[in-house]
PDB file of C-alpha atoms in Angstrom:
ATOM      1  CA  UNK O 276     -18.001  -0.809   7.463  1.00 69.00           C
ATOM      2  CA  UNK O 277     -14.700  -1.841   9.031  1.00 77.00           C
ATOM      3  CA  UNK O 278     -13.409   0.102  11.960  1.00 90.00           C
ATOM      4  CA  UNK O 279      -9.971   0.426  13.464  1.00 95.00           C
ATOM      5  CA  UNK O 280      -9.475   1.307  17.145  1.00 96.00           C
ATOM      6  CA  UNK O 281      -6.408   2.461  18.840  1.00 97.00           C
ATOM      7  CA  UNK O 282      -7.231   2.708  22.508  1.00 95.00           C
ATOM      8  CA  UNK O 283      -3.967   4.498  23.547  1.00 96.00           C
ATOM      9  CA  UNK O 284      -3.862   8.150  22.512  1.00 96.00           C
ATOM     10  CA  UNK O 285      -0.597   8.541  24.087  1.00 97.00           C
ATOM     11  CA  UNK O 286       2.307   6.412  25.179  1.00 97.00           C
ATOM     12  CA  UNK O 287       5.764   6.938  26.549  1.00 97.00           C
ATOM     13  CA  UNK O 288       8.774   4.749  26.756  1.00 97.00           C
ATOM     14  CA  UNK O 289      12.348   5.064  28.126  1.00 98.00           C
ATOM     15  CA  UNK O 290      15.066   4.943  25.473  1.00 97.00           C
ATOM     16  CA  UNK O 291      16.369   1.420  24.819  1.00 97.00           C
ATOM     17  CA  UNK O 292      13.175  -0.156  26.350  1.00 97.00           C
ATOM     18  CA  UNK O 293      10.377  -1.891  24.673  1.00 98.00           C
ATOM     19  CA  UNK O 294       6.866  -0.490  24.085  1.00 98.00           C
ATOM     20  CA  UNK O 295       3.787  -2.120  22.543  1.00 98.00           C
ATOM     21  CA  UNK O 296       1.105  -0.083  20.766  1.00 98.00           C
ATOM     22  CA  UNK O 297      -2.345  -1.643  20.651  1.00 98.00           C
ATOM     23  CA  UNK O 298      -4.764  -1.866  17.692  1.00 98.00           C
ATOM     24  CA  UNK O 299      -7.978  -3.657  17.232  1.00 97.00           C
ATOM     25  CA  UNK O 300     -10.320  -3.790  14.117  1.00 96.00           C
ATOM     26  CA  UNK O 301     -13.664  -4.934  13.333  1.00 94.00           C
ATOM     27  CA  UNK O 302     -14.362  -6.946  10.173  1.00 91.00           C
ATOM     28  CA  UNK O 303     -16.473  -9.794   8.929  1.00 90.00           C
ATOM     29  CA  UNK O 304     -13.970 -10.624   6.149  1.00 89.00           C
ATOM     30  CA  UNK O 305     -11.277 -13.262   6.152  1.00 88.00           C
ATOM     31  CA  UNK O 306      -8.812 -11.888   3.725  1.00 89.00           C
ATOM     32  CA  UNK O 307      -7.197  -8.308   4.334  1.00 92.00           C
ATOM     33  CA  UNK O 308      -4.161  -6.461   5.004  1.00 93.00           C
ATOM     34  CA  UNK O 309      -2.940  -4.606   8.089  1.00 95.00           C
ATOM     35  CA  UNK O 310      -0.410  -1.850   8.232  1.00 95.00           C
ATOM     36  CA  UNK O 311       1.481   0.353  10.840  1.00 97.00           C
ATOM     37  CA  UNK O 312       2.454   3.793   9.715  1.00 97.00           C
ATOM     38  CA  UNK O 313       4.664   6.219  11.535  1.00 97.00           C
ATOM     39  CA  UNK O 314       4.152  10.031  11.408  1.00 97.00           C
ATOM     40  CA  UNK O 315       7.142  12.077  12.768  1.00 96.00           C
ATOM     41  CA  UNK O 316       6.956  15.815  13.397  1.00 93.00           C
ATOM     42  CA  UNK O 317       7.796  16.330   9.799  1.00 93.00           C
ATOM     43  CA  UNK O 318       4.363  14.811   9.203  1.00 93.00           C
ATOM     44  CA  UNK O 319       5.486  12.542   6.518  1.00 94.00           C
ATOM     45  CA  UNK O 320       3.787   9.172   6.557  1.00 96.00           C
ATOM     46  CA  UNK O 321       6.207   6.238   6.660  1.00 95.00           C
ATOM     47  CA  UNK O 322       5.274   2.575   6.396  1.00 95.00           C
ATOM     48  CA  UNK O 323       6.696   0.729   9.356  1.00 97.00           C
ATOM     49  CA  UNK O 324       5.364  -2.808   8.741  1.00 96.00           C
ATOM     50  CA  UNK O 325       2.564  -4.795   7.024  1.00 94.00           C
ATOM     51  CA  UNK O 326       0.864  -8.058   7.594  1.00 94.00           C
ATOM     52  CA  UNK O 327      -1.333 -10.278   5.355  1.00 91.00           C
ATOM     53  CA  UNK O 328      -4.209 -11.841   7.219  1.00 91.00           C
ATOM     54  CA  UNK O 329      -3.664 -15.326   5.683  1.00 89.00           C
ATOM     55  CA  UNK O 330      -0.124 -15.409   6.952  1.00 88.00           C
ATOM     56  CA  UNK O 331       0.115 -16.842  10.469  1.00 84.00           C
ATOM     57  CA  UNK O 332       3.642 -15.806  11.064  1.00 90.00           C
ATOM     58  CA  UNK O 333       3.987 -12.339  12.643  1.00 93.00           C
ATOM     59  CA  UNK O 334       5.726  -9.820  10.465  1.00 92.00           C
ATOM     60  CA  UNK O 335       9.025  -8.283  11.667  1.00 93.00           C
ATOM     61  CA  UNK O 336      11.279  -5.345  10.332  1.00 92.00           C
ATOM     62  CA  UNK O 337      14.341  -4.940  12.453  1.00 95.00           C
ATOM     63  CA  UNK O 338      13.277  -3.470  15.856  1.00 97.00           C
ATOM     64  CA  UNK O 339       9.670  -3.491  14.814  1.00 97.00           C
ATOM     65  CA  UNK O 340       7.436  -6.644  15.161  1.00 97.00           C
ATOM     66  CA  UNK O 341       3.718  -7.331  15.328  1.00 97.00           C
ATOM     67  CA  UNK O 342       1.664  -9.629  17.319  1.00 96.00           C
ATOM     68  CA  UNK O 343      -1.162 -10.506  15.014  1.00 96.00           C
ATOM     69  CA  UNK O 344      -4.062 -12.289  16.637  1.00 95.00           C
ATOM     70  CA  UNK O 345      -6.652 -13.013  13.903  1.00 94.00           C
ATOM     71  CA  UNK O 346      -9.367 -14.521  16.004  1.00 94.00           C
ATOM     72  CA  UNK O 347      -9.150 -11.605  18.481  1.00 95.00           C
ATOM     73  CA  UNK O 348      -8.816  -9.112  15.583  1.00 96.00           C
ATOM     74  CA  UNK O 349      -5.842  -7.562  17.304  1.00 97.00           C
ATOM     75  CA  UNK O 350      -2.741  -6.249  15.601  1.00 97.00           C
ATOM     76  CA  UNK O 351      -0.264  -4.734  18.052  1.00 98.00           C
ATOM     77  CA  UNK O 352       3.130  -3.166  17.272  1.00 98.00           C
ATOM     78  CA  UNK O 353       6.081  -3.844  19.453  1.00 98.00           C
ATOM     79  CA  UNK O 354       9.159  -1.537  19.229  1.00 98.00           C
ATOM     80  CA  UNK O 355      12.268  -2.884  20.794  1.00 97.00           C
ATOM     81  CA  UNK O 356      15.315  -1.001  22.040  1.00 97.00           C
ATOM     82  CA  UNK O 357      13.386   2.375  21.467  1.00 97.00           C
ATOM     83  CA  UNK O 358      15.296   5.166  20.053  1.00 97.00           C
ATOM     84  CA  UNK O 359      14.692   8.940  20.213  1.00 97.00           C
ATOM     85  CA  UNK O 360      13.935   8.852  16.485  1.00 96.00           C
ATOM     86  CA  UNK O 361      11.047   6.588  17.171  1.00 97.00           C
ATOM     87  CA  UNK O 362       9.077   9.435  18.613  1.00 97.00           C
ATOM     88  CA  UNK O 363       6.133   9.935  16.352  1.00 98.00           C
ATOM     89  CA  UNK O 364       2.321   9.424  15.881  1.00 97.00           C
ATOM     90  CA  UNK O 365       1.601   5.845  14.925  1.00 98.00           C
ATOM     91  CA  UNK O 366      -1.313   4.781  12.900  1.00 97.00           C
ATOM     92  CA  UNK O 367      -2.802   1.406  12.418  1.00 97.00           C
ATOM     93  CA  UNK O 368      -4.476   0.738   9.164  1.00 95.00           C
ATOM     94  CA  UNK O 369      -6.803  -2.007   7.647  1.00 94.00           C
ATOM     95  CA  UNK O 370      -7.561  -2.796   4.034  1.00 91.00           C
ATOM     96  CA  UNK O 371      -9.886  -5.480   2.711  1.00 86.00           C
ATOM     97  CA  UNK O 372      -8.461  -7.507  -0.148  1.00 82.00           C
ATOM     98  CA  UNK O 373     -11.479  -6.532  -2.174  1.00 75.00           C
ATOM     99  CA  UNK O 374     -11.925  -2.875  -1.225  1.00 70.00           C
ATOM    100  CA  UNK O 375     -10.022   0.164  -2.171  1.00 71.00           C
ATOM    101  CA  UNK O 376     -10.549   1.895   1.102  1.00 76.00           C
ATOM    102  CA  UNK O 377      -7.870   1.940   3.744  1.00 86.00           C
ATOM    103  CA  UNK O 378      -9.240   2.464   7.209  1.00 91.00           C
ATOM    104  CA  UNK O 379      -7.056   4.219   9.837  1.00 94.00           C
ATOM    105  CA  UNK O 380      -7.170   4.320  13.631  1.00 95.00           C
ATOM    106  CA  UNK O 381      -7.185   7.592  15.441  1.00 95.00           C
ATOM    107  CA  UNK O 382      -3.334   7.207  16.145  1.00 96.00           C
ATOM    108  CA  UNK O 383      -1.118   6.848  19.261  1.00 97.00           C
ATOM    109  CA  UNK O 384       1.354   9.523  20.070  1.00 97.00           C
ATOM    110  CA  UNK O 385       4.598   7.781  21.242  1.00 98.00           C
ATOM    111  CA  UNK O 386       7.145   9.760  23.280  1.00 98.00           C
ATOM    112  CA  UNK O 387      10.755   8.551  23.761  1.00 97.00           C
ATOM    113  CA  UNK O 388      12.317   9.720  27.063  1.00 97.00           C
ATOM    114  CA  UNK O 389      16.118   9.943  27.154  1.00 94.00           C
TER     115      UNK O 389
ATOM    116  CA  UNK U 268      13.284   9.105  -6.897  1.00 81.00           C
ATOM    117  CA  UNK U 269       9.842   7.639  -6.569  1.00 81.00           C
ATOM    118  CA  UNK U 270       7.463   9.966  -4.851  1.00 93.00           C
ATOM    119  CA  UNK U 271       4.207  11.517  -4.441  1.00 97.00           C
ATOM    120  CA  UNK U 272       4.377  15.283  -4.656  1.00 97.00           C
ATOM    121  CA  UNK U 273       1.641  17.544  -3.434  1.00 96.00           C
ATOM    122  CA  UNK U 274       1.563  21.306  -3.272  1.00 97.00           C
ATOM    123  CA  UNK U 275       1.392  23.638  -1.669  1.00 97.00           C
ATOM    124  CA  UNK U 276       2.698  22.592   1.746  1.00 96.00           C
ATOM    125  CA  UNK U 277       0.829  25.323   3.590  1.00 97.00           C
ATOM    126  CA  UNK U 278      -2.254  27.217   2.512  1.00 97.00           C
ATOM    127  CA  UNK U 279      -4.330  29.917   4.238  1.00 97.00           C
ATOM    128  CA  UNK U 280      -7.379  31.158   2.521  1.00 96.00           C
ATOM    129  CA  UNK U 281     -10.765  32.719   3.241  1.00 96.00           C
ATOM    130  CA  UNK U 282     -14.233  31.281   3.042  1.00 97.00           C
ATOM    131  CA  UNK U 283     -15.640  30.792  -0.282  1.00 96.00           C
ATOM    132  CA  UNK U 284     -12.390  31.284  -2.398  1.00 96.00           C
ATOM    133  CA  UNK U 285     -11.847  28.336  -4.706  1.00 97.00           C
ATOM    134  CA  UNK U 286      -8.618  26.398  -4.328  1.00 97.00           C
ATOM    135  CA  UNK U 287      -6.795  23.500  -5.771  1.00 97.00           C
ATOM    136  CA  UNK U 288      -4.308  21.287  -4.117  1.00 98.00           C
ATOM    137  CA  UNK U 289      -2.172  19.417  -6.708  1.00 98.00           C
ATOM    138  CA  UNK U 290      -0.941  15.883  -6.431  1.00 98.00           C
ATOM    139  CA  UNK U 291       1.479  14.091  -8.721  1.00 98.00           C
ATOM    140  CA  UNK U 292       3.105  10.696  -8.645  1.00 97.00           C
ATOM    141  CA  UNK U 293       5.888   9.288 -10.768  1.00 96.00           C
ATOM    142  CA  UNK U 294       5.483   5.596  -9.941  1.00 94.00           C
ATOM    143  CA  UNK U 295       2.883   4.872 -12.609  1.00 94.00           C
ATOM    144  CA  UNK U 296       0.475   3.847  -9.905  1.00 94.00           C
ATOM    145  CA  UNK U 297      -3.112   3.220 -10.995  1.00 92.00           C
ATOM    146  CA  UNK U 298      -4.709   4.040  -7.642  1.00 93.00           C
ATOM    147  CA  UNK U 299      -4.693   7.374  -6.102  1.00 95.00           C
ATOM    148  CA  UNK U 300      -6.603   8.875  -3.081  1.00 95.00           C
ATOM    149  CA  UNK U 301      -7.039  11.911  -0.875  1.00 97.00           C
ATOM    150  CA  UNK U 302      -7.195  11.848   2.903  1.00 97.00           C
ATOM    151  CA  UNK U 303      -7.777  14.382   5.522  1.00 98.00           C
ATOM    152  CA  UNK U 304      -6.175  14.132   9.001  1.00 97.00           C
ATOM    153  CA  UNK U 305      -7.827  15.559  11.974  1.00 95.00           C
ATOM    154  CA  UNK U 306      -6.948  15.211  15.725  1.00 92.00           C
ATOM    155  CA  UNK U 307      -8.604  12.186  17.281  1.00 89.00           C
ATOM    156  CA  UNK U 308     -10.115  10.962  14.070  1.00 92.00           C
ATOM    157  CA  UNK U 309      -6.999   9.664  12.180  1.00 93.00           C
ATOM    158  CA  UNK U 310      -7.060   9.803   8.509  1.00 95.00           C
ATOM    159  CA  UNK U 311     -10.343   9.764   6.582  1.00 95.00           C
ATOM    160  CA  UNK U 312     -10.729   9.206   2.809  1.00 94.00           C
ATOM    161  CA  UNK U 313     -12.134  11.920   0.813  1.00 96.00           C
ATOM    162  CA  UNK U 314     -11.988  10.542  -2.779  1.00 96.00           C
ATOM    163  CA  UNK U 315     -10.051   7.918  -4.592  1.00 94.00           C
ATOM    164  CA  UNK U 316      -9.398   6.912  -8.195  1.00 94.00           C
ATOM    165  CA  UNK U 317      -8.730   3.443  -9.580  1.00 90.00           C
ATOM    166  CA  UNK U 318      -7.565   4.749 -12.961  1.00 91.00           C
ATOM    167  CA  UNK U 319      -7.840   7.641 -15.390  1.00 94.00           C
ATOM    168  CA  UNK U 320     -11.279   9.078 -15.587  1.00 94.00           C
ATOM    169  CA  UNK U 321     -12.516   6.766 -12.814  1.00 93.00           C
ATOM    170  CA  UNK U 322     -13.143   8.479  -9.454  1.00 95.00           C
ATOM    171  CA  UNK U 323     -15.284   7.365  -6.369  1.00 93.00           C
ATOM    172  CA  UNK U 324     -16.384   9.012  -3.181  1.00 94.00           C
ATOM    173  CA  UNK U 325     -14.794   8.071   0.119  1.00 92.00           C
ATOM    174  CA  UNK U 326     -16.113   8.535   3.651  1.00 91.00           C
ATOM    175  CA  UNK U 327     -16.057  12.457   3.694  1.00 95.00           C
ATOM    176  CA  UNK U 328     -16.527  13.769   0.069  1.00 97.00           C
ATOM    177  CA  UNK U 329     -18.890  16.629   0.839  1.00 97.00           C
ATOM    178  CA  UNK U 330     -17.345  20.020  -0.260  1.00 97.00           C
ATOM    179  CA  UNK U 331     -14.587  18.451  -2.412  1.00 98.00           C
ATOM    180  CA  UNK U 332     -14.111  17.602  -6.015  1.00 98.00           C
ATOM    181  CA  UNK U 333     -11.328  15.624  -7.781  1.00 98.00           C
ATOM    182  CA  UNK U 334     -10.489  14.798 -11.367  1.00 96.00           C
ATOM    183  CA  UNK U 335      -8.182  12.246 -12.997  1.00 97.00           C
ATOM    184  CA  UNK U 336      -7.452  13.205 -16.445  1.00 97.00           C
ATOM    185  CA  UNK U 337      -3.963  11.826 -16.421  1.00 96.00           C
ATOM    186  CA  UNK U 338      -2.658   8.775 -14.571  1.00 96.00           C
ATOM    187  CA  UNK U 339      -0.007  10.730 -12.740  1.00 97.00           C
ATOM    188  CA  UNK U 340      -2.098  13.602 -11.520  1.00 98.00           C
ATOM    189  CA  UNK U 341      -5.027  13.761  -9.003  1.00 98.00           C
ATOM    190  CA  UNK U 342      -5.827  17.391  -7.883  1.00 98.00           C
ATOM    191  CA  UNK U 343      -8.230  18.119  -4.936  1.00 98.00           C
ATOM    192  CA  UNK U 344     -10.544  21.017  -5.498  1.00 98.00           C
ATOM    193  CA  UNK U 345     -12.416  23.006  -2.929  1.00 97.00           C
ATOM    194  CA  UNK U 346     -14.821  25.069  -4.860  1.00 95.00           C
ATOM    195  CA  UNK U 347     -16.122  27.077  -1.786  1.00 97.00           C
ATOM    196  CA  UNK U 348     -13.984  26.350   1.269  1.00 97.00           C
ATOM    197  CA  UNK U 349     -15.472  26.553   4.594  1.00 97.00           C
ATOM    198  CA  UNK U 350     -13.721  26.660   8.055  1.00 97.00           C
ATOM    199  CA  UNK U 351     -14.654  23.082   8.807  1.00 97.00           C
ATOM    200  CA  UNK U 352     -12.394  22.115   5.938  1.00 98.00           C
ATOM    201  CA  UNK U 353      -9.357  23.398   7.943  1.00 98.00           C
ATOM    202  CA  UNK U 354      -7.268  20.238   8.126  1.00 98.00           C
ATOM    203  CA  UNK U 355      -4.149  18.300   7.114  1.00 98.00           C
ATOM    204  CA  UNK U 356      -4.534  16.773   3.664  1.00 98.00           C
ATOM    205  CA  UNK U 357      -2.696  13.781   2.196  1.00 98.00           C
ATOM    206  CA  UNK U 358      -2.449  12.511  -1.185  1.00 98.00           C
ATOM    207  CA  UNK U 359      -1.465   8.856  -1.719  1.00 96.00           C
ATOM    208  CA  UNK U 360      -0.873   6.336  -4.349  1.00 95.00           C
ATOM    209  CA  UNK U 361      -0.305   2.639  -4.682  1.00 92.00           C
ATOM    210  CA  UNK U 362      -0.130  -0.184  -7.244  1.00 88.00           C
ATOM    211  CA  UNK U 363      -3.274  -2.104  -7.660  1.00 80.00           C
ATOM    212  CA  UNK U 364      -3.705  -5.489  -5.874  1.00 72.00           C
ATOM    213  CA  UNK U 365      -2.227  -7.521  -3.011  1.00 65.00           C
ATOM    214  CA  UNK U 366      -0.630  -5.930  -0.153  1.00 74.00           C
ATOM    215  CA  UNK U 367       0.780  -2.824  -1.925  1.00 84.00           C
ATOM    216  CA  UNK U 368       1.140  -0.090   0.684  1.00 88.00           C
ATOM    217  CA  UNK U 369       0.082   3.492   0.182  1.00 91.00           C
ATOM    218  CA  UNK U 370       2.828   5.941  -0.761  1.00 94.00           C
ATOM    219  CA  UNK U 371       1.947   9.417   0.750  1.00 96.00           C
ATOM    220  CA  UNK U 372       2.778  12.906  -0.111  1.00 96.00           C
ATOM    221  CA  UNK U 373       4.187  15.349   2.446  1.00 95.00           C
ATOM    222  CA  UNK U 374       0.878  16.747   3.294  1.00 96.00           C
ATOM    223  CA  UNK U 375      -0.902  20.130   2.954  1.00 97.00           C
ATOM    224  CA  UNK U 376      -1.863  22.141   5.998  1.00 97.00           C
ATOM    225  CA  UNK U 377      -4.940  24.065   4.991  1.00 98.00           C
ATOM    226  CA  UNK U 378      -6.545  26.796   7.148  1.00 98.00           C
ATOM    227  CA  UNK U 379      -9.749  28.357   6.056  1.00 97.00           C
ATOM    228  CA  UNK U 380     -10.699  31.624   7.982  1.00 96.00           C
TER     229      UNK U 380
END
């Protein structure tokens, strides 16, 4: 079964600076989807960004971008110009194209210091 | 407003007392699923449903039941809750196919004493 690993249980960043959250996954498949979700203290799960494995171009959404390295099975999230509202738990997730199961990492708790 | 609604938001119960957590979506999504979130483990899938009357086990189905009698509703049933089922539960839905993301409910914090 596919596994998703987030090796940083906690990270912190100074407001206005840049931070990168790591995610690696294990799969033998070639076609799949990757996601980053944000969970603020309200515990709502919010989609941050998504990436299709067949696309070589890295996805971006405003201040959020990913570094997708398919051969290395790595999918890191970069947050630029960090804001206080970015403080949250961030989950990396994987879904096979042919499977209905979405696999989540254990999460990284991001603190933003003013 | 497109949303997934689950209730209750908080629930405290005792061991063995049957309970149901409701989940409803208004987006006409075929796929619905339940997850539990525990510290250090992320979210783990309990059950999912591809469509009405079609349900399948996820990674951690023991002690849970689900039903999908209508497309919009997907309740989670704990027939005899135990303390190890104390957790944060999420219902989610999505359209079938491609890179459709999951839409989550606001979560149910369950405590079993």
